[in-house]
PDB file of C-alpha atoms in Angstrom:
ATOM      1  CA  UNK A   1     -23.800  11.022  14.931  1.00 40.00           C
ATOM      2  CA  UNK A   2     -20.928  10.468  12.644  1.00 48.00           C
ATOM      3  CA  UNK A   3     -18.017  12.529  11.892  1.00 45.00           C
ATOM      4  CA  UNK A   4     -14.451  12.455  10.834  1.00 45.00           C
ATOM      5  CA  UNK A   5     -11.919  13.471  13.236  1.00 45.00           C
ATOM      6  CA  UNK A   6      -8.179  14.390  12.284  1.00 42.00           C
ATOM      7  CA  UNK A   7      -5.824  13.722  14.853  1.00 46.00           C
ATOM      8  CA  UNK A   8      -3.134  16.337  15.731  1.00 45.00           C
ATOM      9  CA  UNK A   9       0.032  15.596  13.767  1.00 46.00           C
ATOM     10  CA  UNK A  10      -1.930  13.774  10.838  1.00 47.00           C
ATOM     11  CA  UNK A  11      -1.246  14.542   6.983  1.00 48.00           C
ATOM     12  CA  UNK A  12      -4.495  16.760   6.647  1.00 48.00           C
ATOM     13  CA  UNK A  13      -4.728  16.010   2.831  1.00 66.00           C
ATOM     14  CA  UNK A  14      -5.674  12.387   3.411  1.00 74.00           C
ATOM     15  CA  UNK A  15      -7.616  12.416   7.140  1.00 86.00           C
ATOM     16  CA  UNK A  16      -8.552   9.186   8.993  1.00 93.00           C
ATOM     17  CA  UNK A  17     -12.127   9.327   9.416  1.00 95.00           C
ATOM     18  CA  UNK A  18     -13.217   7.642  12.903  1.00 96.00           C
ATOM     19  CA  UNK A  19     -17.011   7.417  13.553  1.00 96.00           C
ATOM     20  CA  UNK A  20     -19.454   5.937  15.918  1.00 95.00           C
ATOM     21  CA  UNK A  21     -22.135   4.297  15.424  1.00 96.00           C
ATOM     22  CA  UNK A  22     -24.989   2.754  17.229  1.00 93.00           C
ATOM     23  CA  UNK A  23     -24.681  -1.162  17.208  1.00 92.00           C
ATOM     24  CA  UNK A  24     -27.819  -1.973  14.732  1.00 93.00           C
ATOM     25  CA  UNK A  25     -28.302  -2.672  10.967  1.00 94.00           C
ATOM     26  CA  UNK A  26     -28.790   0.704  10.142  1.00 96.00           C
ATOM     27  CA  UNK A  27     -25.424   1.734  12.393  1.00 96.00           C
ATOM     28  CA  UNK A  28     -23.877  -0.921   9.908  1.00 96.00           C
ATOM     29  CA  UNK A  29     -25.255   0.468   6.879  1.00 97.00           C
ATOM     30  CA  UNK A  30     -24.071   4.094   7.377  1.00 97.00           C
ATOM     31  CA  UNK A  31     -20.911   2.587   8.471  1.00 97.00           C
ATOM     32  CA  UNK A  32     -20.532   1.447   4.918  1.00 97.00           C
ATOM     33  CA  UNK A  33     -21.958   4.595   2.854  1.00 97.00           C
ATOM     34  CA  UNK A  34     -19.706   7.123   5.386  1.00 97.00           C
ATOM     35  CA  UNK A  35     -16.828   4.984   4.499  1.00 98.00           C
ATOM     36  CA  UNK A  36     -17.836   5.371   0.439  1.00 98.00           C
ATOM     37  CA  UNK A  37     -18.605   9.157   0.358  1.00 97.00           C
ATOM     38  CA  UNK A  38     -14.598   9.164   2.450  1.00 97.00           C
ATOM     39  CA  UNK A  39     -13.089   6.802  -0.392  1.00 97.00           C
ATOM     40  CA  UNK A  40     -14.380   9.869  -2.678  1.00 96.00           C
ATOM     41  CA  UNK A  41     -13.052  12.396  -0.882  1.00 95.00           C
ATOM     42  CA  UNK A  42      -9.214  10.531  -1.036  1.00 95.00           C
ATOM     43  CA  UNK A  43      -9.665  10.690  -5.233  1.00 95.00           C
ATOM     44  CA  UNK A  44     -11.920   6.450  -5.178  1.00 97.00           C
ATOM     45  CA  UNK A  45     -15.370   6.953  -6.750  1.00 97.00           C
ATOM     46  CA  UNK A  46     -18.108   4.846  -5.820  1.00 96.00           C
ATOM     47  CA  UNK A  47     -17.565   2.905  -8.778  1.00 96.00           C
ATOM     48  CA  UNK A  48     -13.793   1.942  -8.586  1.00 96.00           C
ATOM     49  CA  UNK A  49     -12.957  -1.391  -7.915  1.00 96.00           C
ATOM     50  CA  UNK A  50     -10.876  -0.075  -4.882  1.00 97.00           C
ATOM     51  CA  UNK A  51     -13.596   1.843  -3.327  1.00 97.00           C
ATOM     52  CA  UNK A  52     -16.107  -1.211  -3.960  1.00 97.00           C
ATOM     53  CA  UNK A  53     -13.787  -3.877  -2.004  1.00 97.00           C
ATOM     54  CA  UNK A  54     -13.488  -0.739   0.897  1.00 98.00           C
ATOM     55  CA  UNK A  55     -17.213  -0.611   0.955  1.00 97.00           C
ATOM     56  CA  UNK A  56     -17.396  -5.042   1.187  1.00 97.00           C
ATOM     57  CA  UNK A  57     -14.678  -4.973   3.873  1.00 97.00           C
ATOM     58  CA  UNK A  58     -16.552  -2.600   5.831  1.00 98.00           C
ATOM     59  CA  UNK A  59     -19.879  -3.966   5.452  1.00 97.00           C
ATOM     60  CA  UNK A  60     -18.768  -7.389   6.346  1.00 95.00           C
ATOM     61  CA  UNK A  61     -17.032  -6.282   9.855  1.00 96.00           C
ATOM     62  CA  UNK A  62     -19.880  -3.394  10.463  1.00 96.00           C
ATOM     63  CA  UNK A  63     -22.518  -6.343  10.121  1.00 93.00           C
ATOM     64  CA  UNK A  64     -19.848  -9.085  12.440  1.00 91.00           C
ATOM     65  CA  UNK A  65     -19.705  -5.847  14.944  1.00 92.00           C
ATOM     66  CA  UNK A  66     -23.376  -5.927  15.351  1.00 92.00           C
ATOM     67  CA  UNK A  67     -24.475  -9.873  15.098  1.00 88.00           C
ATOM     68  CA  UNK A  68     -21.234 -10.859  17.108  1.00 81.00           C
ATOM     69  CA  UNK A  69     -19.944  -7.944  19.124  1.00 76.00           C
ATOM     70  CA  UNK A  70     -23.241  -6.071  20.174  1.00 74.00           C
ATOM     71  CA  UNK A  71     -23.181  -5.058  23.530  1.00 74.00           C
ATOM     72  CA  UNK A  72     -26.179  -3.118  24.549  1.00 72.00           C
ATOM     73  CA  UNK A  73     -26.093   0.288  24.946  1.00 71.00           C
ATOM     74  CA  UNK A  74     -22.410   0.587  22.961  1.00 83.00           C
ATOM     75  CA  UNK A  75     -21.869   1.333  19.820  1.00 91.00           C
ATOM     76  CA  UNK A  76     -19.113   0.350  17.657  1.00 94.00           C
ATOM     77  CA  UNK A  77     -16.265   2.558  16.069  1.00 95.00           C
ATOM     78  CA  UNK A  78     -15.118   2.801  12.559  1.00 98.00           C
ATOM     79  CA  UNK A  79     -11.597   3.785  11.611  1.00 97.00           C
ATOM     80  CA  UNK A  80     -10.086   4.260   8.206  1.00 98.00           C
ATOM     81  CA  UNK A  81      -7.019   5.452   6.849  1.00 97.00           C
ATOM     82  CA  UNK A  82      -5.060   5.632   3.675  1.00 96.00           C
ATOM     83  CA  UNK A  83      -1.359   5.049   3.696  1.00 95.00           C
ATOM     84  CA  UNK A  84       0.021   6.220   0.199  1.00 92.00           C
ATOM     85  CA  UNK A  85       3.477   5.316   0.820  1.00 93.00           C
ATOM     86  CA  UNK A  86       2.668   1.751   1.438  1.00 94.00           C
ATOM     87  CA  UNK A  87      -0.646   1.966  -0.884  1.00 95.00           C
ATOM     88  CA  UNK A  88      -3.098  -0.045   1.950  1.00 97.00           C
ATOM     89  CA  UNK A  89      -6.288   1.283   3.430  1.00 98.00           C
ATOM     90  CA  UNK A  90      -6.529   0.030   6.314  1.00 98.00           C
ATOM     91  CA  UNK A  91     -10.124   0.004   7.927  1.00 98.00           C
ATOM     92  CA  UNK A  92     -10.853  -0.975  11.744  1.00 98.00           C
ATOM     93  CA  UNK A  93     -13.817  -1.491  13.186  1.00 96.00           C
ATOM     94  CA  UNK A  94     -14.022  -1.929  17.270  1.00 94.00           C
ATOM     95  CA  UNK A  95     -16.762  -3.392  19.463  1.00 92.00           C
ATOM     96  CA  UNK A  96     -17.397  -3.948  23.179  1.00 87.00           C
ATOM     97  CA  UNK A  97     -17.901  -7.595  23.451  1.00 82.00           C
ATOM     98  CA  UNK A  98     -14.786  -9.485  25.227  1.00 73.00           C
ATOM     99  CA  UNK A  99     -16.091 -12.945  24.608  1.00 67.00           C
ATOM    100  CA  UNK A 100     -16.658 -13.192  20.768  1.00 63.00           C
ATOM    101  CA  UNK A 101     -13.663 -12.999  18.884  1.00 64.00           C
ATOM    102  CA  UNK A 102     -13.219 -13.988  15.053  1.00 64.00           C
ATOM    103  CA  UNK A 103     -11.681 -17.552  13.995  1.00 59.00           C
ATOM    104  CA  UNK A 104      -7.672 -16.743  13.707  1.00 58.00           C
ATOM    105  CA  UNK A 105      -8.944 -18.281   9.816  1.00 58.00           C
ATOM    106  CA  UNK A 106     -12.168 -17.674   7.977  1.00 59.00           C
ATOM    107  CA  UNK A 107     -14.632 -20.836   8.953  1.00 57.00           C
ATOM    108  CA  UNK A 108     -15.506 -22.722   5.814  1.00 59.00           C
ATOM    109  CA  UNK A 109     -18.517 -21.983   4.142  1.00 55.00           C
ATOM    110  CA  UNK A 110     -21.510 -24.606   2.739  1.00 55.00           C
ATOM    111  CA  UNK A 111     -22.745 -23.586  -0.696  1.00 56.00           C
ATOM    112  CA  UNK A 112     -26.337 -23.960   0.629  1.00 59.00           C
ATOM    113  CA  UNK A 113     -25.316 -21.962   3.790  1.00 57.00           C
ATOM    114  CA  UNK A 114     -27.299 -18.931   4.805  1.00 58.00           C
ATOM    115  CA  UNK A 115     -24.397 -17.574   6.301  1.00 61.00           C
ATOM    116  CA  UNK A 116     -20.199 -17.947   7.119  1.00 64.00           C
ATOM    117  CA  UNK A 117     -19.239 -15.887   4.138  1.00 74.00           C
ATOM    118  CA  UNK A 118     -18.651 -12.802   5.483  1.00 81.00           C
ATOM    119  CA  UNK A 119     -14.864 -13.576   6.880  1.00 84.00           C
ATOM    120  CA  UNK A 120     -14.209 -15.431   3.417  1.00 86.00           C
ATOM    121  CA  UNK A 121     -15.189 -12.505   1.872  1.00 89.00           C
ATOM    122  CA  UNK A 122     -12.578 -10.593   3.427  1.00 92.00           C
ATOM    123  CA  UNK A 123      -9.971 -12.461   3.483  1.00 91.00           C
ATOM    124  CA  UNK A 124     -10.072 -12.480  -0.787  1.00 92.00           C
ATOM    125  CA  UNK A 125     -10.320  -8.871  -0.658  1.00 95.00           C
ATOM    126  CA  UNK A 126      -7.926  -7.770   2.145  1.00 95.00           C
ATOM    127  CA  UNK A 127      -4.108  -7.988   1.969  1.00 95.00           C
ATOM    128  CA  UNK A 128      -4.427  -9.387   5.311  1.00 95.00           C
ATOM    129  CA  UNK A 129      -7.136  -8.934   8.340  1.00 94.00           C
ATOM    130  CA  UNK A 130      -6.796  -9.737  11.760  1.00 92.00           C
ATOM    131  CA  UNK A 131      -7.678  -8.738  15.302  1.00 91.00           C
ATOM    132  CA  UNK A 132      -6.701  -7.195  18.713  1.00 91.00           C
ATOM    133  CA  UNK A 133      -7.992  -6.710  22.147  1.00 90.00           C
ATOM    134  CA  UNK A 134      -9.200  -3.227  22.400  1.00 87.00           C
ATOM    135  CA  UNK A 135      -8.949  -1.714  25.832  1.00 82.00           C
ATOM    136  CA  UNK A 136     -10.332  -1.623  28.407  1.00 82.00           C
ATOM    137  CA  UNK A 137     -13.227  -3.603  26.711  1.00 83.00           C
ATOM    138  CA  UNK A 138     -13.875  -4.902  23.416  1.00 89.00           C
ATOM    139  CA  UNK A 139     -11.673  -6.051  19.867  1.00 92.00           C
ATOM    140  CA  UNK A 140     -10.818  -4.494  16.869  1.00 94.00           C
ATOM    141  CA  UNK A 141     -10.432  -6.167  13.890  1.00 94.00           C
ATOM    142  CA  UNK A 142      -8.821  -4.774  11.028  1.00 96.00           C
ATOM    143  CA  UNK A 143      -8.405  -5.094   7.215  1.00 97.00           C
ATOM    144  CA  UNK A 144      -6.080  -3.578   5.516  1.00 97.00           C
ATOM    145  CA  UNK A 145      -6.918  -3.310   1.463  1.00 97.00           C
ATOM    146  CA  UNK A 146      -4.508  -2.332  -1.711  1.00 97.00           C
ATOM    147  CA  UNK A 147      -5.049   0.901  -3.344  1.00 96.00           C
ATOM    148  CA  UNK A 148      -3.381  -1.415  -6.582  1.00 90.00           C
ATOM    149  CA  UNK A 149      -6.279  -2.567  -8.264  1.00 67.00           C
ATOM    150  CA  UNK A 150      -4.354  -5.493  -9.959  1.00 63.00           C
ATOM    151  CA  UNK A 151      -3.895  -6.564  -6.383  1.00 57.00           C
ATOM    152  CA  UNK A 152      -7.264  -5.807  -4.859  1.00 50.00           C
ATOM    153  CA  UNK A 153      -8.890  -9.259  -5.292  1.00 52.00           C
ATOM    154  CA  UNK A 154      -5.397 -11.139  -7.339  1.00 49.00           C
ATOM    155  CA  UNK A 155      -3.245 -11.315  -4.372  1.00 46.00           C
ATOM    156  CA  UNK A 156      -3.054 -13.920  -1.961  1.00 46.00           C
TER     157      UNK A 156
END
């Protein structure tokens, strides 16, 4: 089960949601609509081109968490946060697997490939992305997107 936790100390107006969620497709896919109906809540409809590169990110690492970092019987954890002083979401998503970590840069991608987009996807829609060891098990990797749409998908 899902929910959004505020951590003491934390600017109640604008909570960090962090979630669970069992490692599978559909763990992945309510990853990615929690993370929409919270974009909402912080004043980003569905629709907005912010909320829509949130909802990419997230499906992107939800669905690496689960092909790359499954480890069975652990889920994976979803963090987001807005930071309107320096206008970035930044979203996190953790796994338990130690030996799969993501290419320092996206892998290139074939046109006919079936797959190897996912990382490319990000890195055009994130500011920047990256990823740590998570302890005492595990990664995290991280995106942090613009609230600015003219920087959403121009920067780089």
């Amino acid at each position: 089960m899902a929910e959004a936790v505020v951590p003491d100390g934390e600017d109640t107006e604008h909570p960090q949601l962090t979630a669970q969620f069992a490692s599978s497709p559909q763990g992945a896919r309510l990853a990615r609509r929690l993370a929409v109906r919270h974009m909402e809540e912080w004043g980003y409809p569905p629709v907005s081109d912010v909320s829509c590169a949130v909802a990419l990110v997230v499906g992107e690492l939800t669905a690496n968490a689960v092909q790359h970092g499954r480890v069975p019987g652990r889920d994976f954890l979803l963090r987001l946060g807005l930071d309107e002083v320096s206008g970035l979401i930044r979203i996190e998503v953790a796994d338990a697997a130690n030996g799969k970590r993501p290419p320092v840069i996206p892998p290139s991608a074939y046109p006919e490939g079936e797959s190897g987009r996912g990382l490319l996807l990000v890195d055009v829609l994130a500011m920047r992305w990256g990823w740590t060891p998570r302890h005492p098990v595990g990664k995290t990797v991280w995106a942090e997107v613009s609230t600015d749409v003219s920087t959403t998908v121009t920067a780089k």
